[in-house]
Structures are given as structure tokens and as C-alpha cells.
PDB file of C-alpha atoms in Angstrom:
ATOM      1  CA  MET Z   1     -28.092   1.057 -43.379  1.00 50.00           C
ATOM      2  CA  THR Z   2     -29.223  -0.644 -40.183  1.00 50.00           C
ATOM      3  CA  PRO Z   3     -30.032   1.907 -37.454  1.00 53.00           C
ATOM      4  CA  ARG Z   4     -27.448   1.949 -34.651  1.00 52.00           C
ATOM      5  CA  SER Z   5     -30.073   0.924 -32.079  1.00 50.00           C
ATOM      6  CA  GLN Z   6     -30.867  -2.236 -34.091  1.00 52.00           C
ATOM      7  CA  ARG Z   7     -27.293  -3.399 -34.652  1.00 51.00           C
ATOM      8  CA  PRO Z   8     -26.307  -6.506 -32.670  1.00 52.00           C
ATOM      9  CA  ASN Z   9     -23.876  -5.945 -29.805  1.00 60.00           C
ATOM     10  CA  ASN Z  10     -20.416  -7.398 -30.281  1.00 60.00           C
ATOM     11  CA  PRO Z  11     -20.164 -10.646 -28.276  1.00 58.00           C
ATOM     12  CA  PRO Z  12     -17.724 -10.505 -25.361  1.00 65.00           C
ATOM     13  CA  ARG Z  13     -14.249 -11.828 -26.036  1.00 78.00           C
ATOM     14  CA  ASP Z  14     -13.824 -15.454 -25.030  1.00 84.00           C
ATOM     15  CA  VAL Z  15     -11.250 -15.708 -22.225  1.00 86.00           C
ATOM     16  CA  HIS Z  16     -11.742 -19.442 -21.639  1.00 89.00           C
ATOM     17  CA  ASP Z  17      -8.531 -21.454 -21.919  1.00 89.00           C
ATOM     18  CA  PRO Z  18      -9.406 -25.171 -22.239  1.00 88.00           C
ATOM     19  CA  ASP Z  19      -5.920 -26.103 -21.015  1.00 89.00           C
ATOM     20  CA  GLY Z  20      -6.072 -23.748 -18.048  1.00 91.00           C
ATOM     21  CA  VAL Z  21      -7.142 -23.983 -14.407  1.00 93.00           C
ATOM     22  CA  ARG Z  22     -10.704 -23.430 -13.212  1.00 94.00           C
ATOM     23  CA  LEU Z  23     -11.144 -19.798 -12.275  1.00 95.00           C
ATOM     24  CA  GLN Z  24     -12.563 -20.529  -8.822  1.00 93.00           C
ATOM     25  CA  LYS Z  25      -9.500 -22.672  -8.014  1.00 93.00           C
ATOM     26  CA  VAL Z  26      -7.180 -19.863  -9.130  1.00 92.00           C
ATOM     27  CA  LEU Z  27      -9.017 -17.351  -6.935  1.00 92.00           C
ATOM     28  CA  ALA Z  28      -8.989 -19.665  -3.928  1.00 90.00           C
ATOM     29  CA  GLY Z  29      -5.268 -20.268  -4.386  1.00 86.00           C
ATOM     30  CA  ALA Z  30      -4.713 -16.509  -4.380  1.00 84.00           C
ATOM     31  CA  GLY Z  31      -6.327 -16.186  -0.957  1.00 81.00           C
ATOM     32  CA  LEU Z  32      -9.783 -14.944  -1.975  1.00 84.00           C
ATOM     33  CA  GLY Z  33     -11.577 -17.576   0.119  1.00 87.00           C
ATOM     34  CA  SER Z  34     -12.780 -21.148  -0.227  1.00 91.00           C
ATOM     35  CA  ARG Z  35     -13.631 -22.489  -3.684  1.00 91.00           C
ATOM     36  CA  ARG Z  36     -17.325 -22.264  -2.844  1.00 93.00           C
ATOM     37  CA  ALA Z  37     -16.933 -18.645  -1.762  1.00 93.00           C
ATOM     38  CA  CYS Z  38     -15.001 -17.927  -4.962  1.00 94.00           C
ATOM     39  CA  GLU Z  39     -17.786 -19.519  -7.022  1.00 95.00           C
ATOM     40  CA  ASP Z  40     -20.213 -17.071  -5.427  1.00 95.00           C
ATOM     41  CA  ILE Z  41     -17.874 -14.183  -6.280  1.00 94.00           C
ATOM     42  CA  ILE Z  42     -17.807 -15.305  -9.920  1.00 95.00           C
ATOM     43  CA  THR Z  43     -21.566 -15.807 -10.334  1.00 95.00           C
ATOM     44  CA  ALA Z  44     -22.171 -12.405  -8.730  1.00 95.00           C
ATOM     45  CA  GLY Z  45     -20.298 -10.811 -11.636  1.00 94.00           C
ATOM     46  CA  ARG Z  46     -17.492  -9.460  -9.473  1.00 95.00           C
ATOM     47  CA  VAL Z  47     -14.631 -10.998 -11.489  1.00 95.00           C
ATOM     48  CA  THR Z  48     -12.987  -9.875 -14.714  1.00 94.00           C
ATOM     49  CA  VAL Z  49     -10.383 -11.783 -16.702  1.00 94.00           C
ATOM     50  CA  ASP Z  50      -8.307  -9.692 -19.105  1.00 92.00           C
ATOM     51  CA  GLY Z  51     -10.957  -6.997 -18.840  1.00 90.00           C
ATOM     52  CA  VAL Z  52     -13.912  -9.306 -19.564  1.00 93.00           C
ATOM     53  CA  GLN Z  53     -16.558  -9.941 -16.898  1.00 94.00           C
ATOM     54  CA  VAL Z  54     -16.928 -13.652 -16.122  1.00 94.00           C
ATOM     55  CA  ARG Z  55     -20.016 -15.201 -14.495  1.00 93.00           C
ATOM     56  CA  GLU Z  56     -19.734 -18.824 -15.647  1.00 91.00           C
ATOM     57  CA  LEU Z  57     -18.170 -21.386 -13.328  1.00 91.00           C
ATOM     58  CA  GLY Z  58     -16.694 -23.508 -16.101  1.00 88.00           C
ATOM     59  CA  VAL Z  59     -14.211 -20.911 -17.251  1.00 93.00           C
ATOM     60  CA  ARG Z  60     -10.560 -21.936 -17.148  1.00 94.00           C
ATOM     61  CA  VAL Z  61      -7.634 -19.517 -17.255  1.00 94.00           C
ATOM     62  CA  ASP Z  62      -3.871 -19.615 -17.498  1.00 92.00           C
ATOM     63  CA  PRO Z  63      -2.704 -18.202 -14.138  1.00 88.00           C
ATOM     64  CA  THR Z  64       0.709 -17.325 -15.603  1.00 86.00           C
ATOM     65  CA  THR Z  65      -0.736 -14.893 -18.145  1.00 88.00           C
ATOM     66  CA  ALA Z  66      -4.301 -13.946 -17.107  1.00 90.00           C
ATOM     67  CA  VAL Z  67      -4.951 -10.530 -15.563  1.00 90.00           C
ATOM     68  CA  ILE Z  68      -7.715 -11.012 -13.013  1.00 92.00           C
ATOM     69  CA  HIS Z  69      -9.545  -8.396 -10.964  1.00 92.00           C
ATOM     70  CA  VAL Z  70     -12.122  -8.886  -8.198  1.00 92.00           C
ATOM     71  CA  ASP Z  71     -14.269  -5.864  -7.383  1.00 91.00           C
ATOM     72  CA  GLY Z  72     -11.794  -3.839  -9.422  1.00 88.00           C
ATOM     73  CA  ASP Z  73      -8.773  -4.973  -7.400  1.00 87.00           C
ATOM     74  CA  ARG Z  74      -5.951  -6.881  -9.089  1.00 88.00           C
ATOM     75  CA  VAL Z  75      -5.367 -10.474  -7.965  1.00 88.00           C
ATOM     76  CA  GLN Z  76      -1.698 -11.436  -7.638  1.00 83.00           C
ATOM     77  CA  LEU Z  77      -1.313 -14.898  -9.185  1.00 84.00           C
ATOM     78  CA  ASP Z  78       2.460 -15.207  -9.179  1.00 81.00           C
ATOM     79  CA  ASP Z  79       3.349 -16.973  -5.934  1.00 78.00           C
ATOM     80  CA  SER Z  80       7.022 -16.103  -6.410  1.00 84.00           C
ATOM     81  CA  VAL Z  81       6.144 -12.451  -5.784  1.00 87.00           C
ATOM     82  CA  VAL Z  82       5.861 -11.491  -2.134  1.00 91.00           C
ATOM     83  CA  THR Z  83       5.112  -8.251  -0.280  1.00 95.00           C
ATOM     84  CA  ILE Z  84       5.597  -7.942   3.474  1.00 96.00           C
ATOM     85  CA  ALA Z  85       4.548  -5.383   6.068  1.00 97.00           C
ATOM     86  CA  LEU Z  86       7.091  -4.668   8.808  1.00 97.00           C
ATOM     87  CA  ASN Z  87       6.651  -2.651  11.977  1.00 97.00           C
ATOM     88  CA  LYS Z  88      10.126  -1.124  11.976  1.00 97.00           C
ATOM     89  CA  PRO Z  89      11.613  -0.593  15.433  1.00 97.00           C
ATOM     90  CA  PHE Z  90      13.311   2.561  16.656  1.00 96.00           C
ATOM     91  CA  GLY Z  91      17.014   2.624  15.827  1.00 96.00           C
ATOM     92  CA  VAL Z  92      16.786   0.483  12.673  1.00 96.00           C
ATOM     93  CA  TYR Z  93      17.990   2.031   9.406  1.00 95.00           C
ATOM     94  CA  SER Z  94      15.951   1.773   6.193  1.00 94.00           C
ATOM     95  CA  SER Z  95      18.502  -0.224   4.258  1.00 92.00           C
ATOM     96  CA  MET Z  96      18.788  -3.878   3.307  1.00 91.00           C
ATOM     97  CA  ARG Z  97      22.540  -3.660   3.976  1.00 90.00           C
ATOM     98  CA  ASP Z  98      23.829  -0.754   5.977  1.00 88.00           C
ATOM     99  CA  GLU Z  99      27.373   0.087   4.905  1.00 88.00           C
ATOM    100  CA  GLN Z 100      28.290   1.196   8.415  1.00 91.00           C
ATOM    101  CA  GLY Z 101      27.105  -2.016  10.030  1.00 89.00           C
ATOM    102  CA  ARG Z 102      24.194  -0.419  11.853  1.00 93.00           C
ATOM    103  CA  PRO Z 103      20.949  -2.363  12.461  1.00 95.00           C
ATOM    104  CA  ASP Z 104      19.069  -2.630   9.150  1.00 95.00           C
ATOM    105  CA  LEU Z 105      15.987  -4.258   7.614  1.00 96.00           C
ATOM    106  CA  ALA Z 106      17.686  -7.434   6.403  1.00 94.00           C
ATOM    107  CA  GLN Z 107      17.407  -9.059   9.835  1.00 94.00           C
ATOM    108  CA  PHE Z 108      13.603  -9.168   9.555  1.00 95.00           C
ATOM    109  CA  VAL Z 109      13.586 -11.198   6.306  1.00 92.00           C
ATOM    110  CA  ALA Z 110      16.741 -13.237   6.868  1.00 91.00           C
ATOM    111  CA  ASP Z 111      14.741 -16.473   6.647  1.00 90.00           C
ATOM    112  CA  ARG Z 112      13.338 -15.714   3.178  1.00 89.00           C
ATOM    113  CA  THR Z 113      14.929 -16.945  -0.045  1.00 89.00           C
ATOM    114  CA  GLU Z 114      13.627 -14.044  -2.154  1.00 88.00           C
ATOM    115  CA  ARG Z 115      15.784 -10.989  -2.731  1.00 89.00           C
ATOM    116  CA  MET Z 116      13.738  -8.358  -0.919  1.00 91.00           C
ATOM    117  CA  PHE Z 117      14.049  -4.599  -1.079  1.00 88.00           C
ATOM    118  CA  HIS Z 118      12.310  -1.878   0.871  1.00 92.00           C
ATOM    119  CA  VAL Z 119       9.676   0.527  -0.410  1.00 90.00           C
ATOM    120  CA  GLY Z 120      10.443   4.075   0.672  1.00 84.00           C
ATOM    121  CA  ARG Z 121      12.247   4.996   3.867  1.00 87.00           C
ATOM    122  CA  LEU Z 122      11.758   5.812   7.509  1.00 92.00           C
ATOM    123  CA  ASP Z 123      14.535   7.534   9.429  1.00 93.00           C
ATOM    124  CA  ALA Z 124      16.147   5.529  12.232  1.00 95.00           C
ATOM    125  CA  GLU Z 125      14.242   7.441  14.928  1.00 96.00           C
ATOM    126  CA  THR Z 126      10.838   6.738  13.325  1.00 96.00           C
ATOM    127  CA  GLU Z 127       8.966   3.519  13.998  1.00 96.00           C
ATOM    128  CA  GLY Z 128       6.127   1.963  12.086  1.00 97.00           C
ATOM    129  CA  LEU Z 129       4.998   0.566   8.782  1.00 97.00           C
ATOM    130  CA  ILE Z 130       7.455  -0.079   5.996  1.00 96.00           C
ATOM    131  CA  LEU Z 131       6.909  -2.436   3.059  1.00 96.00           C
ATOM    132  CA  LEU Z 132       9.386  -5.015   1.783  1.00 96.00           C
ATOM    133  CA  THR Z 133       8.854  -6.688  -1.591  1.00 94.00           C
ATOM    134  CA  ASN Z 134      10.477  -8.409  -4.547  1.00 92.00           C
ATOM    135  CA  ASP Z 135       7.898  -6.901  -6.927  1.00 90.00           C
ATOM    136  CA  GLY Z 136       9.874  -4.227  -8.756  1.00 88.00           C
ATOM    137  CA  GLU Z 137       6.909  -2.648 -10.529  1.00 89.00           C
ATOM    138  CA  LEU Z 138       4.873  -2.371  -7.335  1.00 90.00           C
ATOM    139  CA  ALA Z 139       7.823  -0.823  -5.506  1.00 90.00           C
ATOM    140  CA  HIS Z 140       8.395   1.679  -8.312  1.00 90.00           C
ATOM    141  CA  ARG Z 141       4.781   2.808  -8.352  1.00 90.00           C
ATOM    142  CA  LEU Z 142       4.518   3.066  -4.576  1.00 90.00           C
ATOM    143  CA  THR Z 143       7.506   5.404  -4.462  1.00 87.00           C
ATOM    144  CA  HIS Z 144       6.849   7.429  -7.628  1.00 85.00           C
ATOM    145  CA  PRO Z 145       5.271  10.833  -6.859  1.00 82.00           C
ATOM    146  CA  SER Z 146       2.807  10.589  -9.772  1.00 84.00           C
ATOM    147  CA  TYR Z 147       0.816   7.848  -7.996  1.00 86.00           C
ATOM    148  CA  GLU Z 148       0.335   9.992  -4.878  1.00 83.00           C
ATOM    149  CA  VAL Z 149       0.114   7.178  -2.338  1.00 91.00           C
ATOM    150  CA  ALA Z 150      -1.082   8.604   0.972  1.00 94.00           C
ATOM    151  CA  LYS Z 151       0.844   7.879   4.170  1.00 95.00           C
ATOM    152  CA  THR Z 152      -0.501   8.276   7.699  1.00 97.00           C
ATOM    153  CA  TYR Z 153       1.653   9.194  10.691  1.00 97.00           C
ATOM    154  CA  LEU Z 154       1.038   9.332  14.411  1.00 97.00           C
ATOM    155  CA  ALA Z 155       3.185  11.989  16.044  1.00 97.00           C
ATOM    156  CA  GLU Z 156       3.792  13.185  19.561  1.00 97.00           C
ATOM    157  CA  VAL Z 157       4.809  16.819  19.257  1.00 97.00           C
ATOM    158  CA  ASP Z 158       6.109  19.376  21.715  1.00 96.00           C
ATOM    159  CA  GLY Z 159       3.571  21.839  23.083  1.00 94.00           C
ATOM    160  CA  ARG Z 160      -0.187  22.209  22.929  1.00 94.00           C
ATOM    161  CA  VAL Z 161      -1.209  22.724  19.304  1.00 93.00           C
ATOM    162  CA  ALA Z 162      -3.317  25.761  18.465  1.00 89.00           C
ATOM    163  CA  ARG Z 163      -6.839  25.377  17.106  1.00 87.00           C
ATOM    164  CA  GLY Z 164      -5.904  26.717  13.674  1.00 90.00           C
ATOM    165  CA  LEU Z 165      -2.861  24.510  13.087  1.00 94.00           C
ATOM    166  CA  GLY Z 166      -4.741  21.966  10.986  1.00 93.00           C
ATOM    167  CA  ARG Z 167      -5.921  24.630   8.551  1.00 94.00           C
ATOM    168  CA  GLN Z 168      -2.401  26.040   8.344  1.00 95.00           C
ATOM    169  CA  LEU Z 169      -0.958  22.621   7.475  1.00 95.00           C
ATOM    170  CA  MET Z 170      -3.643  21.910   4.866  1.00 94.00           C
ATOM    171  CA  ASP Z 171      -3.180  25.345   3.293  1.00 94.00           C
ATOM    172  CA  GLY Z 172       0.534  24.700   2.994  1.00 93.00           C
ATOM    173  CA  VAL Z 173       3.786  25.442   4.813  1.00 94.00           C
ATOM    174  CA  GLU Z 174       6.906  26.708   3.051  1.00 93.00           C
ATOM    175  CA  LEU Z 175      10.055  24.668   3.712  1.00 94.00           C
ATOM    176  CA  GLU Z 176      13.572  25.276   2.415  1.00 92.00           C
ATOM    177  CA  ASP Z 177      13.007  22.821  -0.454  1.00 91.00           C
ATOM    178  CA  GLY Z 178       9.497  23.980  -1.319  1.00 92.00           C
ATOM    179  CA  PRO Z 179       5.969  24.032   0.083  1.00 93.00           C
ATOM    180  CA  VAL Z 180       4.214  21.051   1.629  1.00 94.00           C
ATOM    181  CA  LYS Z 181       0.522  20.449   2.297  1.00 94.00           C
ATOM    182  CA  VAL Z 182      -1.079  17.729   4.369  1.00 95.00           C
ATOM    183  CA  ASP Z 183      -4.241  15.921   3.277  1.00 95.00           C
ATOM    184  CA  SER Z 184      -5.739  15.751   6.736  1.00 95.00           C
ATOM    185  CA  PHE Z 185      -4.846  16.567  10.323  1.00 96.00           C
ATOM    186  CA  LYS Z 186      -6.407  15.401  13.556  1.00 95.00           C
ATOM    187  CA  VAL Z 187      -5.601  16.155  17.190  1.00 95.00           C
ATOM    188  CA  LEU Z 188      -5.985  12.970  19.237  1.00 96.00           C
ATOM    189  CA  GLU Z 189      -4.785  14.119  22.640  1.00 94.00           C
ATOM    190  CA  THR Z 190      -3.365  17.243  24.256  1.00 91.00           C
ATOM    191  CA  THR Z 191      -1.674  18.183  27.517  1.00 90.00           C
ATOM    192  CA  PRO Z 192      -0.141  21.533  28.453  1.00 86.00           C
ATOM    193  CA  GLY Z 193       3.274  20.280  27.316  1.00 92.00           C
ATOM    194  CA  ALA Z 194       2.597  17.951  24.400  1.00 95.00           C
ATOM    195  CA  SER Z 195       0.072  16.840  21.788  1.00 96.00           C
ATOM    196  CA  ILE Z 196      -0.574  13.604  19.938  1.00 97.00           C
ATOM    197  CA  VAL Z 197      -1.704  14.179  16.359  1.00 97.00           C
ATOM    198  CA  GLU Z 198      -2.457  12.169  13.236  1.00 97.00           C
ATOM    199  CA  VAL Z 199      -1.389  13.551   9.874  1.00 97.00           C
ATOM    200  CA  VAL Z 200      -1.927  12.209   6.349  1.00 97.00           C
ATOM    201  CA  LEU Z 201       0.153  13.388   3.390  1.00 94.00           C
ATOM    202  CA  HIS Z 202       1.440  12.207   0.011  1.00 90.00           C
ATOM    203  CA  GLU Z 203       4.905  13.692   0.381  1.00 83.00           C
ATOM    204  CA  GLY Z 204       7.972  11.488   0.268  1.00 77.00           C
ATOM    205  CA  ARG Z 205      10.752  13.982   0.953  1.00 84.00           C
ATOM    206  CA  ASN Z 206      13.297  13.114   3.623  1.00 87.00           C
ATOM    207  CA  HIS Z 207      12.202  13.829   7.204  1.00 92.00           C
ATOM    208  CA  ILE Z 208       9.175  15.684   5.827  1.00 93.00           C
ATOM    209  CA  VAL Z 209       6.929  15.205   8.878  1.00 95.00           C
ATOM    210  CA  ARG Z 210       9.638  16.217  11.340  1.00 96.00           C
ATOM    211  CA  ARG Z 211      10.631  19.246   9.273  1.00 95.00           C
ATOM    212  CA  LEU Z 212       7.006  20.279   8.866  1.00 96.00           C
ATOM    213  CA  PHE Z 213       6.257  20.328  12.584  1.00 96.00           C
ATOM    214  CA  GLU Z 214       9.596  21.946  13.382  1.00 95.00           C
ATOM    215  CA  GLU Z 215       8.657  24.766  11.019  1.00 95.00           C
ATOM    216  CA  VAL Z 216       5.318  25.426  12.752  1.00 95.00           C
ATOM    217  CA  GLY Z 217       6.876  25.415  16.222  1.00 94.00           C
ATOM    218  CA  HIS Z 218       5.995  21.917  17.420  1.00 96.00           C
ATOM    219  CA  PRO Z 219       9.093  19.687  17.170  1.00 96.00           C
ATOM    220  CA  VAL Z 220       8.383  15.962  16.950  1.00 97.00           C
ATOM    221  CA  VAL Z 221       9.148  13.981  20.086  1.00 96.00           C
ATOM    222  CA  LYS Z 222       8.057  10.575  18.774  1.00 97.00           C
ATOM    223  CA  LEU Z 223       6.901   9.487  15.313  1.00 97.00           C
ATOM    224  CA  SER Z 224       5.352   6.357  13.847  1.00 97.00           C
ATOM    225  CA  ARG Z 225       3.907   5.588  10.397  1.00 97.00           C
ATOM    226  CA  THR Z 226       0.637   3.718  10.695  1.00 97.00           C
ATOM    227  CA  GLN Z 227      -0.589   3.368   7.104  1.00 96.00           C
ATOM    228  CA  ILE Z 228       0.604   3.319   3.476  1.00 95.00           C
ATOM    229  CA  GLY Z 229      -2.228   3.581   0.979  1.00 93.00           C
ATOM    230  CA  PRO Z 230      -4.784   0.938   2.041  1.00 94.00           C
ATOM    231  CA  ILE Z 231      -2.270  -1.046   4.131  1.00 96.00           C
ATOM    232  CA  ARG Z 232      -2.629  -0.467   7.865  1.00 96.00           C
ATOM    233  CA  LEU Z 233      -0.147  -1.282  10.600  1.00 95.00           C
ATOM    234  CA  GLY Z 234      -2.995  -2.516  12.781  1.00 92.00           C
ATOM    235  CA  HIS Z 235      -1.939  -4.677  15.709  1.00 94.00           C
ATOM    236  CA  LEU Z 236       1.377  -5.756  14.182  1.00 96.00           C
ATOM    237  CA  LYS Z 237       3.923  -5.670  17.003  1.00 96.00           C
ATOM    238  CA  VAL Z 238       7.203  -3.785  16.761  1.00 96.00           C
ATOM    239  CA  GLY Z 239       9.819  -5.885  14.988  1.00 96.00           C
ATOM    240  CA  ARG Z 240       7.282  -8.309  13.519  1.00 96.00           C
ATOM    241  CA  THR Z 241       6.277  -8.889   9.895  1.00 96.00           C
ATOM    242  CA  ARG Z 242       3.250 -10.218   8.051  1.00 95.00           C
ATOM    243  CA  VAL Z 243       2.683 -11.160   4.422  1.00 94.00           C
ATOM    244  CA  ILE Z 244       0.259  -8.968   2.493  1.00 93.00           C
ATOM    245  CA  GLU Z 245      -1.942 -11.134   0.298  1.00 87.00           C
ATOM    246  CA  GLY Z 246      -5.437 -11.684  -1.050  1.00 82.00           C
ATOM    247  CA  ARG Z 247      -7.800  -8.722  -1.058  1.00 83.00           C
ATOM    248  CA  GLU Z 248      -5.394  -6.557   0.909  1.00 89.00           C
ATOM    249  CA  LEU Z 249      -2.679  -7.005  -1.709  1.00 89.00           C
ATOM    250  CA  GLY Z 250      -5.218  -6.408  -4.464  1.00 87.00           C
ATOM    251  CA  SER Z 251      -6.261  -3.098  -2.930  1.00 90.00           C
ATOM    252  CA  LEU Z 252      -2.618  -2.027  -2.723  1.00 92.00           C
ATOM    253  CA  MET Z 253      -1.993  -2.897  -6.379  1.00 89.00           C
ATOM    254  CA  SER Z 254      -5.148  -1.081  -7.446  1.00 87.00           C
ATOM    255  CA  ALA Z 255      -4.072   2.007  -5.513  1.00 89.00           C
ATOM    256  CA  VAL Z 256      -1.146   2.347  -7.939  1.00 89.00           C
ATOM    257  CA  GLY Z 257      -3.026   1.353 -11.086  1.00 84.00           C
ATOM    258  CA  MET Z 258      -1.892  -2.274 -11.377  1.00 79.00           C
TER     259      MET Z 258
END
């Protein structure tokens, strides 16, 4: 029997599709950069196709079936799938069609032909980042508790927070529907009558941030969500949207195992 160390390695599976599109063109079309930049990404060994690392520039793929990752992040090749970041204004309800006729999210994507739906919720009094998409699997994973997608909030709360509040929140606070822990807590600004804090948590229960601070004696005065997973609100103005694509979309998909 040939010793294990002397056995030839199995050759990598051939992912080249002679009837397909050049890989660098597919990557460029997905927003990864110019074709030349995408060629450099390929030759650097940063691209996998269906789980196989590709370094050769002549490889062609079928963009309708290939699963491509760059630096471990999934590349979205289906241009019919769209995901949008919205900075939701105060007073808007997290619904695509509010049954009571109140301001809802539909107004911000009224010019799009895709049937969009929102990922998660923000109460009407909370501003900030909410995602809209027609990708059902992405939406499901972003909202399912098992994927534990972190969300970051900026809150103005009543009163000057005590030094030990962060530890209390990270250790856990008991609410009427069970305990809640935050991942991190940071005090950004304090005055004798109010504090501005940043809190990160995975929880998705209704009004969880407001209920949490109410329980510890610091009711929320103003609340905004600034980040969902790797997607940041950044400088997006209130009431405006932007399409999430390229590397940013890939990082979001990877965050939920896609």
C-alpha cells in the first residue's frame, strides 16, 4: 500500500464553464471594481467559485448558477435581487402598507418595480437604519434569532447614567418577558439631566431598547438605530435610501451564512 504521504493529492474540481462569462467580468458587473482590479483579486487567490479557489484569468462561469465568494464574502450575481438601506424618519410606521393609513415605508420605494418588504421593525418614534429587500432568504436570516445579527442604537436617555450601568446591562436585566443582555455599552455624552449612550445587542423583541432603559431608571428620550450587522447608517440623511451592493452586500450575506 502506498504511504499516505506519497499519495497524489486529488486535483481541484474544474469550475470552468466554456459557455460562461469571464470571471473578472462577472465580478466587475457585481460592483467589485474595474475588470483590471478584479483580475488582481483573482490572481491573488481571493476568489472561490463553488468552493474552489480560482487564480486563472481564463476561467468562465455561469452567473446564474455559480456561487462566488471574495475574501469569504458572497457575491450577489442576480441583478433582480435588491437590498436597500433607509434612514427611517420619526413618525413613520414599519409597514409596507399601514392598514390605518398612517405614514409607512412604501413611500420611500414607490419608484421601484420590485416588490419590497422590510427586514425587522422600528417603532414609529424611533429613527434610523432599516433594510428593505426582495431577497426572501436574506430577510429570513436577518430576522431569525439563530443568526444573532447585532444591532447598534444611539439613545438619549433621561438622567445622568451611573458608572456601573454598563456592567449591569451586560450582566443582564430581567424584563416581564425574560432577561436581556447587551453586547456592549458606551457613554458618549452626559449632562446633569440626560445622557447619550450607544448600545449594541442581538435582541429583536418589540421596544426592547426602550423597555430596557425604562427598567434601569433611564427612560429613552430619543432613539436611533445606526447599524445592522456590518451595514452602517453613516451619513445617509433622514428619509433617504441607498442601494447596498458589492462588498458591503457580500459582508451582509456572509454575516448570516449565505
